[in-house]
Short mmCIF file of N, CA and C in Angstrom, two decimals:
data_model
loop_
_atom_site.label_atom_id
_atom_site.label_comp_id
_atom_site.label_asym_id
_atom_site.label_seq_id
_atom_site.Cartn_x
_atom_site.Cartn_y
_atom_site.Cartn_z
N UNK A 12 -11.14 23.46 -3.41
CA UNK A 12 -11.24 22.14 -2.78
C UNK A 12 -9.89 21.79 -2.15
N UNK A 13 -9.91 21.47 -1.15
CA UNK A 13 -8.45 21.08 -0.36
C UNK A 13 -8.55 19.85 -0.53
N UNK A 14 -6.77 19.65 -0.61
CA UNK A 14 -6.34 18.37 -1.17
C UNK A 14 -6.41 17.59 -0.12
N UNK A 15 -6.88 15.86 -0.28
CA UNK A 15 -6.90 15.22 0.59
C UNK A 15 -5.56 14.40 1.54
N UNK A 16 -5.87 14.61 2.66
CA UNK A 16 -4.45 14.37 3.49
C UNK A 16 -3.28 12.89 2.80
N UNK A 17 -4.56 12.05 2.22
CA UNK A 17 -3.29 11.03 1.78
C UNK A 17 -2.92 11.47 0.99
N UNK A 18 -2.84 12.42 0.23
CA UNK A 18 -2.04 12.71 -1.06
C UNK A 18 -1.36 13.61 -0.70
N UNK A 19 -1.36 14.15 0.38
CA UNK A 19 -0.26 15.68 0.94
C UNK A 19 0.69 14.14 1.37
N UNK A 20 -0.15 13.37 2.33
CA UNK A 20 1.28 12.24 3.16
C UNK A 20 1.93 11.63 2.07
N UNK A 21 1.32 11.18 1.17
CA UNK A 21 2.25 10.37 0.20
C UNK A 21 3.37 11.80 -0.69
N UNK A 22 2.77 12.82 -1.02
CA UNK A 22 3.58 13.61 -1.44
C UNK A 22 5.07 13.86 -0.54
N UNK A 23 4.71 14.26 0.98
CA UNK A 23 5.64 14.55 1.67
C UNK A 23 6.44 13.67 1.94
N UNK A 24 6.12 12.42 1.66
CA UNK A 24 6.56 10.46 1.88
C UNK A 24 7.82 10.76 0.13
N UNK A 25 7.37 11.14 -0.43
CA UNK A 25 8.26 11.07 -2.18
C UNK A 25 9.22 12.32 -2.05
N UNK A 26 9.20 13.15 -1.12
CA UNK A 26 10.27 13.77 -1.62
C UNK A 26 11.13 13.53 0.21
N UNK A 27 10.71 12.55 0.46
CA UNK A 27 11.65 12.54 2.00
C UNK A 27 11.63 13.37 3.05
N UNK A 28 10.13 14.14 3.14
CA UNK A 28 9.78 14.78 4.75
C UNK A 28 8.95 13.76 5.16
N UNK A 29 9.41 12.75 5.97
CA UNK A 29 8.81 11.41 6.65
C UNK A 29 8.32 12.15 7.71
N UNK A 30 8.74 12.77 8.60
CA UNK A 30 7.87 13.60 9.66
C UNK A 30 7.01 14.46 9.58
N UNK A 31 7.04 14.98 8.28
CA UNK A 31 5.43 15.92 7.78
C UNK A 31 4.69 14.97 7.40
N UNK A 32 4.92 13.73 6.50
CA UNK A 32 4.36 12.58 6.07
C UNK A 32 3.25 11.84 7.32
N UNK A 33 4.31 11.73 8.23
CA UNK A 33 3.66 10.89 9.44
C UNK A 33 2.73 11.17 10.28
N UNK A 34 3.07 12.89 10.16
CA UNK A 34 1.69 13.60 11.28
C UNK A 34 0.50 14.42 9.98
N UNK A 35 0.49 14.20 8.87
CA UNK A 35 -0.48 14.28 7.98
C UNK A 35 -1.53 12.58 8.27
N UNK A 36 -0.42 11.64 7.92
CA UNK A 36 -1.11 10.91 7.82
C UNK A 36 -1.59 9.95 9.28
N UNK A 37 -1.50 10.77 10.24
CA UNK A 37 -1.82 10.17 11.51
C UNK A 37 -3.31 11.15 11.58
N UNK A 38 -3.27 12.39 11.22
CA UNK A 38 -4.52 12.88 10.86
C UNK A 38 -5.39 12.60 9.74
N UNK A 39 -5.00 11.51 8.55
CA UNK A 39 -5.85 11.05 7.69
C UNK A 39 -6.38 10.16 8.11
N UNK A 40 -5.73 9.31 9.52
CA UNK A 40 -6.30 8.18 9.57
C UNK A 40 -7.22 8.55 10.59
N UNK A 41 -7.24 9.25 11.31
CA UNK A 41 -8.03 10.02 12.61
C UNK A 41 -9.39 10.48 11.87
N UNK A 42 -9.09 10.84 10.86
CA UNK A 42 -10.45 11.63 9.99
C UNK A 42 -11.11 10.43 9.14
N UNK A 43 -10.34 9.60 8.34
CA UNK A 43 -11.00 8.71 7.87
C UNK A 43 -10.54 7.10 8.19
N UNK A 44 -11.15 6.35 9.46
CA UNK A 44 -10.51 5.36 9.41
C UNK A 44 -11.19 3.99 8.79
N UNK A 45 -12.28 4.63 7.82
CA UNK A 45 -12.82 3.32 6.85
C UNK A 45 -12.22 3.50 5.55
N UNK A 46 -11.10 3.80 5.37
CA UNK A 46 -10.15 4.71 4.05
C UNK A 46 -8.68 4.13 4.54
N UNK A 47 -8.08 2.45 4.21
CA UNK A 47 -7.00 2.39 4.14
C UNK A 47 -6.06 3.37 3.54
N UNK A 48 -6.05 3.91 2.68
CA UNK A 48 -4.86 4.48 2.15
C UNK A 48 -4.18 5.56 2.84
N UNK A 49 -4.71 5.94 3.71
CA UNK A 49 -3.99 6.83 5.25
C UNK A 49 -2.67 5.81 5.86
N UNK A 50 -3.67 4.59 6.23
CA UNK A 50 -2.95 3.82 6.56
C UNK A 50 -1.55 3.38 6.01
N UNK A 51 -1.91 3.03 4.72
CA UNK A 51 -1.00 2.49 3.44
C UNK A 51 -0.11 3.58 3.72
N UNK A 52 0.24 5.21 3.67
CA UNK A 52 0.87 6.16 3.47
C UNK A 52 2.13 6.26 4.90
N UNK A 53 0.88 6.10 5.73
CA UNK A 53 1.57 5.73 7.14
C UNK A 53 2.97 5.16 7.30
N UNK A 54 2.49 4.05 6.60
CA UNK A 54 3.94 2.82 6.88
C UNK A 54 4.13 3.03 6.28
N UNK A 55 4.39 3.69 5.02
CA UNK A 55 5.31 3.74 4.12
C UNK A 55 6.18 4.84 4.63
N UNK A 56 5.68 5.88 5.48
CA UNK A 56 6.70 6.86 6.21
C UNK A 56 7.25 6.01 6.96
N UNK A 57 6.89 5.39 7.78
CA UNK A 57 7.36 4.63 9.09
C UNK A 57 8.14 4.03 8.08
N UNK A 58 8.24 2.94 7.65
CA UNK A 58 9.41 2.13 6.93
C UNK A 58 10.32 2.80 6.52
N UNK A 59 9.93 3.74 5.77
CA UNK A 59 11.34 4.41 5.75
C UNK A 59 11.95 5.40 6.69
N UNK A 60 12.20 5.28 7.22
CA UNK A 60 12.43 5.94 8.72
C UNK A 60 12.97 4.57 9.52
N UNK A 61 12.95 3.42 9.34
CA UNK A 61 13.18 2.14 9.86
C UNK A 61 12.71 1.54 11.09
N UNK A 62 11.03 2.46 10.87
CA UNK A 62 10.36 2.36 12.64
C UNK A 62 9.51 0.86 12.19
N UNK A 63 10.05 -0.18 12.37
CA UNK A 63 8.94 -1.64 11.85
C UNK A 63 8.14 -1.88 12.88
N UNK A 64 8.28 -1.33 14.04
CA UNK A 64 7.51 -1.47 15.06
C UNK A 64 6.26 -0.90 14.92
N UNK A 65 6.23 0.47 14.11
CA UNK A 65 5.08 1.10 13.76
C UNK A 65 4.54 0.68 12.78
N UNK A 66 5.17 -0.16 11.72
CA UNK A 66 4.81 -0.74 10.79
C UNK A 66 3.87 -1.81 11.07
N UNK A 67 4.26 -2.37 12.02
CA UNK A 67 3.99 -4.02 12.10
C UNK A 67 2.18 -3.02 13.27
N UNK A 68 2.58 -1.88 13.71
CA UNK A 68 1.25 -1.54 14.19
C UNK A 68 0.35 -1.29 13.35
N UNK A 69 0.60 -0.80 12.38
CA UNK A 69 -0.33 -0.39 11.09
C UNK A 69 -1.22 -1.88 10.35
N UNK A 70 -0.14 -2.52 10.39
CA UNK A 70 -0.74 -3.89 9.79
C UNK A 70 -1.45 -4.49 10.45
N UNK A 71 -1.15 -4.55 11.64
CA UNK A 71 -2.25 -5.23 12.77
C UNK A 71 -3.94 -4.54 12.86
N UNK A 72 -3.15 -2.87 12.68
CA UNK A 72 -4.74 -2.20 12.94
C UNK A 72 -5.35 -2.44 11.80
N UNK A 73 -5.07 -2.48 10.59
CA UNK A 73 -5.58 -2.49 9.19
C UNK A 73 -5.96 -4.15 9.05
N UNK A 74 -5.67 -4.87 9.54
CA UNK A 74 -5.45 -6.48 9.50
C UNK A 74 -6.79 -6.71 10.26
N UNK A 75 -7.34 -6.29 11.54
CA UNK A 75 -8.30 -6.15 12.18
C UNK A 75 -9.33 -5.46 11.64
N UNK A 76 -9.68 -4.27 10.28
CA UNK A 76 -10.76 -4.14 9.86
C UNK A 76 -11.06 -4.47 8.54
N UNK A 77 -9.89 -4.85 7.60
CA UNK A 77 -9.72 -4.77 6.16
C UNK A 77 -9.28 -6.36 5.97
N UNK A 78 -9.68 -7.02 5.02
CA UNK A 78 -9.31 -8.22 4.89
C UNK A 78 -8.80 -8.44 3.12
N UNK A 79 -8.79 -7.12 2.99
CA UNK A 79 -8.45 -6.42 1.33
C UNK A 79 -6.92 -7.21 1.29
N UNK A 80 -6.77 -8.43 0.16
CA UNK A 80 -5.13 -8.57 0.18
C UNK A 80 -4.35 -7.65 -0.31
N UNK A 81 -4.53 -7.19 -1.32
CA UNK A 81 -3.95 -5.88 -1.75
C UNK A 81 -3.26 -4.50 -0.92
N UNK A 82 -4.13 -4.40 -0.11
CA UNK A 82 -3.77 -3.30 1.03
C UNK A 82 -2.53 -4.71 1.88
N UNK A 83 -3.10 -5.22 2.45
CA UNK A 83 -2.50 -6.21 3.40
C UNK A 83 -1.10 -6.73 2.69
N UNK A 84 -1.35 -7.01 1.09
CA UNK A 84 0.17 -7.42 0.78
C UNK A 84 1.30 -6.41 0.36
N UNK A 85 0.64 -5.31 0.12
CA UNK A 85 1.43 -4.06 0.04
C UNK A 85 2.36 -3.84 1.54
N UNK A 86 1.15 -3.47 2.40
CA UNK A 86 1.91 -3.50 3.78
C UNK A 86 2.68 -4.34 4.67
N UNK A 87 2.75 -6.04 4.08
CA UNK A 87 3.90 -6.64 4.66
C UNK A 87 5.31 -6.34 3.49
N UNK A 88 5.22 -5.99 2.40
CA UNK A 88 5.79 -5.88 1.66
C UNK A 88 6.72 -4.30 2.24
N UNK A 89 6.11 -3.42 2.86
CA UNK A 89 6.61 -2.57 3.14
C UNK A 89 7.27 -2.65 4.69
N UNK A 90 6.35 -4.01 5.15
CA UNK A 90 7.10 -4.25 7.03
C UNK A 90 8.41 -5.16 6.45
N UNK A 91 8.20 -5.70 5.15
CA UNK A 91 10.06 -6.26 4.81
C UNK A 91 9.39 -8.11 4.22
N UNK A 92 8.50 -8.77 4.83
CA UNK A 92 7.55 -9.95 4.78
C UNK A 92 6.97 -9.94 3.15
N UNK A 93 8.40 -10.09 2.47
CA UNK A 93 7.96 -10.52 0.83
C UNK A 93 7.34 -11.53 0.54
N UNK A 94 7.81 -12.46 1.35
CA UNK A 94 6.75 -14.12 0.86
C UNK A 94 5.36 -14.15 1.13
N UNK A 95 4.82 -13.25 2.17
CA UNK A 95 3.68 -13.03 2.45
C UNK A 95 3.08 -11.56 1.69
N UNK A 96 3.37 -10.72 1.37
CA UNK A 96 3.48 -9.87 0.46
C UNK A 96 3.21 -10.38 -0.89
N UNK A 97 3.95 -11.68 -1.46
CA UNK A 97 3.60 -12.00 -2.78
C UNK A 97 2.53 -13.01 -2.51
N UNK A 98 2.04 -13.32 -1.49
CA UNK A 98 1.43 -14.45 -1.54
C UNK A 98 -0.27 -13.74 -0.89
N UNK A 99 -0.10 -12.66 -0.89
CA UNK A 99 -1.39 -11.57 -0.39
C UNK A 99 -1.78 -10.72 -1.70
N UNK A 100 -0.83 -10.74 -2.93
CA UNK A 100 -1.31 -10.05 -4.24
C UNK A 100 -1.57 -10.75 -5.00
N UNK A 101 -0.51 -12.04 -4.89
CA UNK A 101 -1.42 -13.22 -6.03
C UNK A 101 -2.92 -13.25 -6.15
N UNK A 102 -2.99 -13.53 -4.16
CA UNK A 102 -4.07 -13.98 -4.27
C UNK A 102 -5.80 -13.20 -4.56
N UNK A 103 -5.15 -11.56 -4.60
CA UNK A 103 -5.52 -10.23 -5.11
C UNK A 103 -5.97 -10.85 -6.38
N UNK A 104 -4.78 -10.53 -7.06
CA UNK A 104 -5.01 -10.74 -8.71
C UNK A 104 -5.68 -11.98 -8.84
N UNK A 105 -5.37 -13.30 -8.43
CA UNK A 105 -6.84 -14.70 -8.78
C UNK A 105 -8.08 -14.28 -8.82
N UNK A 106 -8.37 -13.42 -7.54
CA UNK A 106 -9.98 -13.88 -6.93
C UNK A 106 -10.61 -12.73 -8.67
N UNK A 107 -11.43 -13.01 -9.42
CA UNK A 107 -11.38 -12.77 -10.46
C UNK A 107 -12.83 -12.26 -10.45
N UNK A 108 -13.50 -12.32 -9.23
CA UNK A 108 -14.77 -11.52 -8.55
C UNK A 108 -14.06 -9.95 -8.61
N UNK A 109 -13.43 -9.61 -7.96
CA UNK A 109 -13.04 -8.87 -7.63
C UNK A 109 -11.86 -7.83 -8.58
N UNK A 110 -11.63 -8.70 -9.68
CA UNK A 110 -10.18 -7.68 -10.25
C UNK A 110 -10.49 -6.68 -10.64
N UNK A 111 -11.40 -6.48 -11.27
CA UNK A 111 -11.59 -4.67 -11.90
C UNK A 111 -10.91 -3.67 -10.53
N UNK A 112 -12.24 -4.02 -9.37
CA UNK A 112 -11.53 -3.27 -7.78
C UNK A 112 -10.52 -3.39 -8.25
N UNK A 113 -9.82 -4.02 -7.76
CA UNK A 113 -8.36 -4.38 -7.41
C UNK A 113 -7.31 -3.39 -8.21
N UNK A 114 -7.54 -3.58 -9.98
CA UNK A 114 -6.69 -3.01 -10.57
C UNK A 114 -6.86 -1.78 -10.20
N UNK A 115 -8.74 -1.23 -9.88
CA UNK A 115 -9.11 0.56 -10.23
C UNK A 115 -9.10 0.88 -8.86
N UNK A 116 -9.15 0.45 -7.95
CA UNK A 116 -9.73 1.19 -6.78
C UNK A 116 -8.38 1.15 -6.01
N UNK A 117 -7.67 -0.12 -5.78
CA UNK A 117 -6.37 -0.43 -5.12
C UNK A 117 -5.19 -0.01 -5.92
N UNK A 118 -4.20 -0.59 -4.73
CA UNK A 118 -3.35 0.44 -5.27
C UNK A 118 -2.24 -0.64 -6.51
N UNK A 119 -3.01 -1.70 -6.77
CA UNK A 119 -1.72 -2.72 -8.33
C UNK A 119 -1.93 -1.90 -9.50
N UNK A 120 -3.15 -1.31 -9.52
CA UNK A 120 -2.75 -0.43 -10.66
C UNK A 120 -1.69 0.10 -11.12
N UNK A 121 -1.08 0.74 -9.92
CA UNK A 121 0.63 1.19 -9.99
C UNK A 121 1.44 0.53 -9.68
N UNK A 122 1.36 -1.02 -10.08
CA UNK A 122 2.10 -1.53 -9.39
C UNK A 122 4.09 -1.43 -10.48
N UNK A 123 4.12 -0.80 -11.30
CA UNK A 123 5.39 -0.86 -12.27
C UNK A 123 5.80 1.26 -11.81
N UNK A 124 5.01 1.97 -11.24
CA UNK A 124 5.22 3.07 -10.59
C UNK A 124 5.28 3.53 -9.07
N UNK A 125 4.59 2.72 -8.30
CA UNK A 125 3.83 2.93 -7.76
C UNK A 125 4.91 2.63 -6.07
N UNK A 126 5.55 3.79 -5.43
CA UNK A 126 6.94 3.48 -4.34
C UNK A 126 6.52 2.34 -3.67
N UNK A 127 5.27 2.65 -2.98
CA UNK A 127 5.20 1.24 -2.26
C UNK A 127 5.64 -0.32 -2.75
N UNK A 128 5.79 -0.22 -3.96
CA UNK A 128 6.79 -1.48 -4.12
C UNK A 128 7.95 -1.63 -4.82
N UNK A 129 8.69 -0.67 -4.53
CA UNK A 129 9.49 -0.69 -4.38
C UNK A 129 10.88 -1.88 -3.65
N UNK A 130 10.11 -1.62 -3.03
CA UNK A 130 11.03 -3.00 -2.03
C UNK A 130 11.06 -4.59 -2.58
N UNK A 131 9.62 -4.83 -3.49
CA UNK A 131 9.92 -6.03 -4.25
C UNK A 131 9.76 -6.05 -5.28
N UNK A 132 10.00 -4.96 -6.12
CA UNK A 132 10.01 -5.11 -7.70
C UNK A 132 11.09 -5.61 -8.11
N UNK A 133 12.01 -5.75 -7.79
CA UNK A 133 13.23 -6.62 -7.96
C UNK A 133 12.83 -7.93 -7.86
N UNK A 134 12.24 -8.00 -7.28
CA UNK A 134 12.43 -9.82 -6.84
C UNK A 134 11.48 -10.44 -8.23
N UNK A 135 11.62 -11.59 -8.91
CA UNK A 135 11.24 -12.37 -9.47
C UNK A 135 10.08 -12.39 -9.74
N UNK A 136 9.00 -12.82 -8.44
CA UNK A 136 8.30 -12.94 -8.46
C UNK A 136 7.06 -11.48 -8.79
N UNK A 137 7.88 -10.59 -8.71
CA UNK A 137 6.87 -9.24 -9.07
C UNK A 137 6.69 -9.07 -10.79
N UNK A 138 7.92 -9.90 -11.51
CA UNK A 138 7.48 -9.80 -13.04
C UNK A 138 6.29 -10.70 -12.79
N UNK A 139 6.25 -11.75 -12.08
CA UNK A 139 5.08 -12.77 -12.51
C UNK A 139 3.58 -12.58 -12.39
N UNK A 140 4.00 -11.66 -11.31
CA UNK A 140 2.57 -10.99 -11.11
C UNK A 140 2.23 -9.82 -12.21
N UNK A 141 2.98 -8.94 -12.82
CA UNK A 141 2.77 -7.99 -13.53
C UNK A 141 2.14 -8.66 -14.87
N UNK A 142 2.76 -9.89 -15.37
CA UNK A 142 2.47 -11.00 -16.30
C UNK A 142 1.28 -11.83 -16.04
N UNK A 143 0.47 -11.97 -14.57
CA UNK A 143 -0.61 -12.45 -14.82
C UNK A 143 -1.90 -10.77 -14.69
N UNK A 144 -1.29 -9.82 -14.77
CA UNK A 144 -2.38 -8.90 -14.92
C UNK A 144 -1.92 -8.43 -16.35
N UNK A 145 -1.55 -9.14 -17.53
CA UNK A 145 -1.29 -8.64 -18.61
C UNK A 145 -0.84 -6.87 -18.88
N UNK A 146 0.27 -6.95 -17.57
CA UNK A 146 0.82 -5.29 -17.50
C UNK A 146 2.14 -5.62 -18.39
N UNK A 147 3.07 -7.05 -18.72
CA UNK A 147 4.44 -7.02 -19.46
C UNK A 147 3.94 -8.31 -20.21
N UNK A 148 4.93 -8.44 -21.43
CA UNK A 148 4.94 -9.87 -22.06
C UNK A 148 5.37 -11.10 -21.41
#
């Protein structure tokens, strides 16, 4: 069974080949574009690489079919847009229809591993969220 392209892009994204990363995952998204996590992998190459222009394209295209906050607050979180970032996972973690998804299918499951957040696990407000999904005391 061949491995699926977001997990070659996110692999090649963790050890810092952003340009094998980027043209994997420009073909994950070509092959599957009802499958954010191509997307998600995308900008996370692009951001680091410091292309926000491609970033801020990813969010727009993903923003136009996905209305998932989770995906959406990950990815301003990765275009640099923390206040909107924390204010797109809160509102993840509330809607309480939905949390099982959220924790199993999306990507907060990892949210204490998980690079894409990287950029705001520092900030304050990411213990608070880890604390309303009973992940810390």
């Amino acid at each position: 069974m061949e491995t699926p392209r977001h997990e070659i892009e996110a692999l090649y994204s963790q050890v810092g080949r952003f340009e094998e990363a980027i043209q994997a995952g420009q073909k994950c998204v070509a092959l599957r574009q009802d499958f954010p996590v191509g997307d998600l992998c995308l900008a996370y190459a692009y951001a680091h690489q410091g292309k926000d222009d491609r970033v801020q394209e990813v969010v727009d295209r993903v923003s136009a079919r996905w209305t998932d906050p989770t995906w959406l607050g990950v990815l301003n979180a990765l275009l640099g847009d923390h206040d909107r970032a924390f204010e797109l996972l809160q509102q993840a973690v509330d809607d309480e229809t939905r949390r099982m998804f959220v924790l199993h299918r999306n990507h907060l499951f990892y949210m204490q591993v998980g690079p894409w957040f990287d950029s705001i696990r520092s900030d304050p407000r990411f213990a608070d969220l880890l604390r309303c999904m009973n992940f810390v005391d």
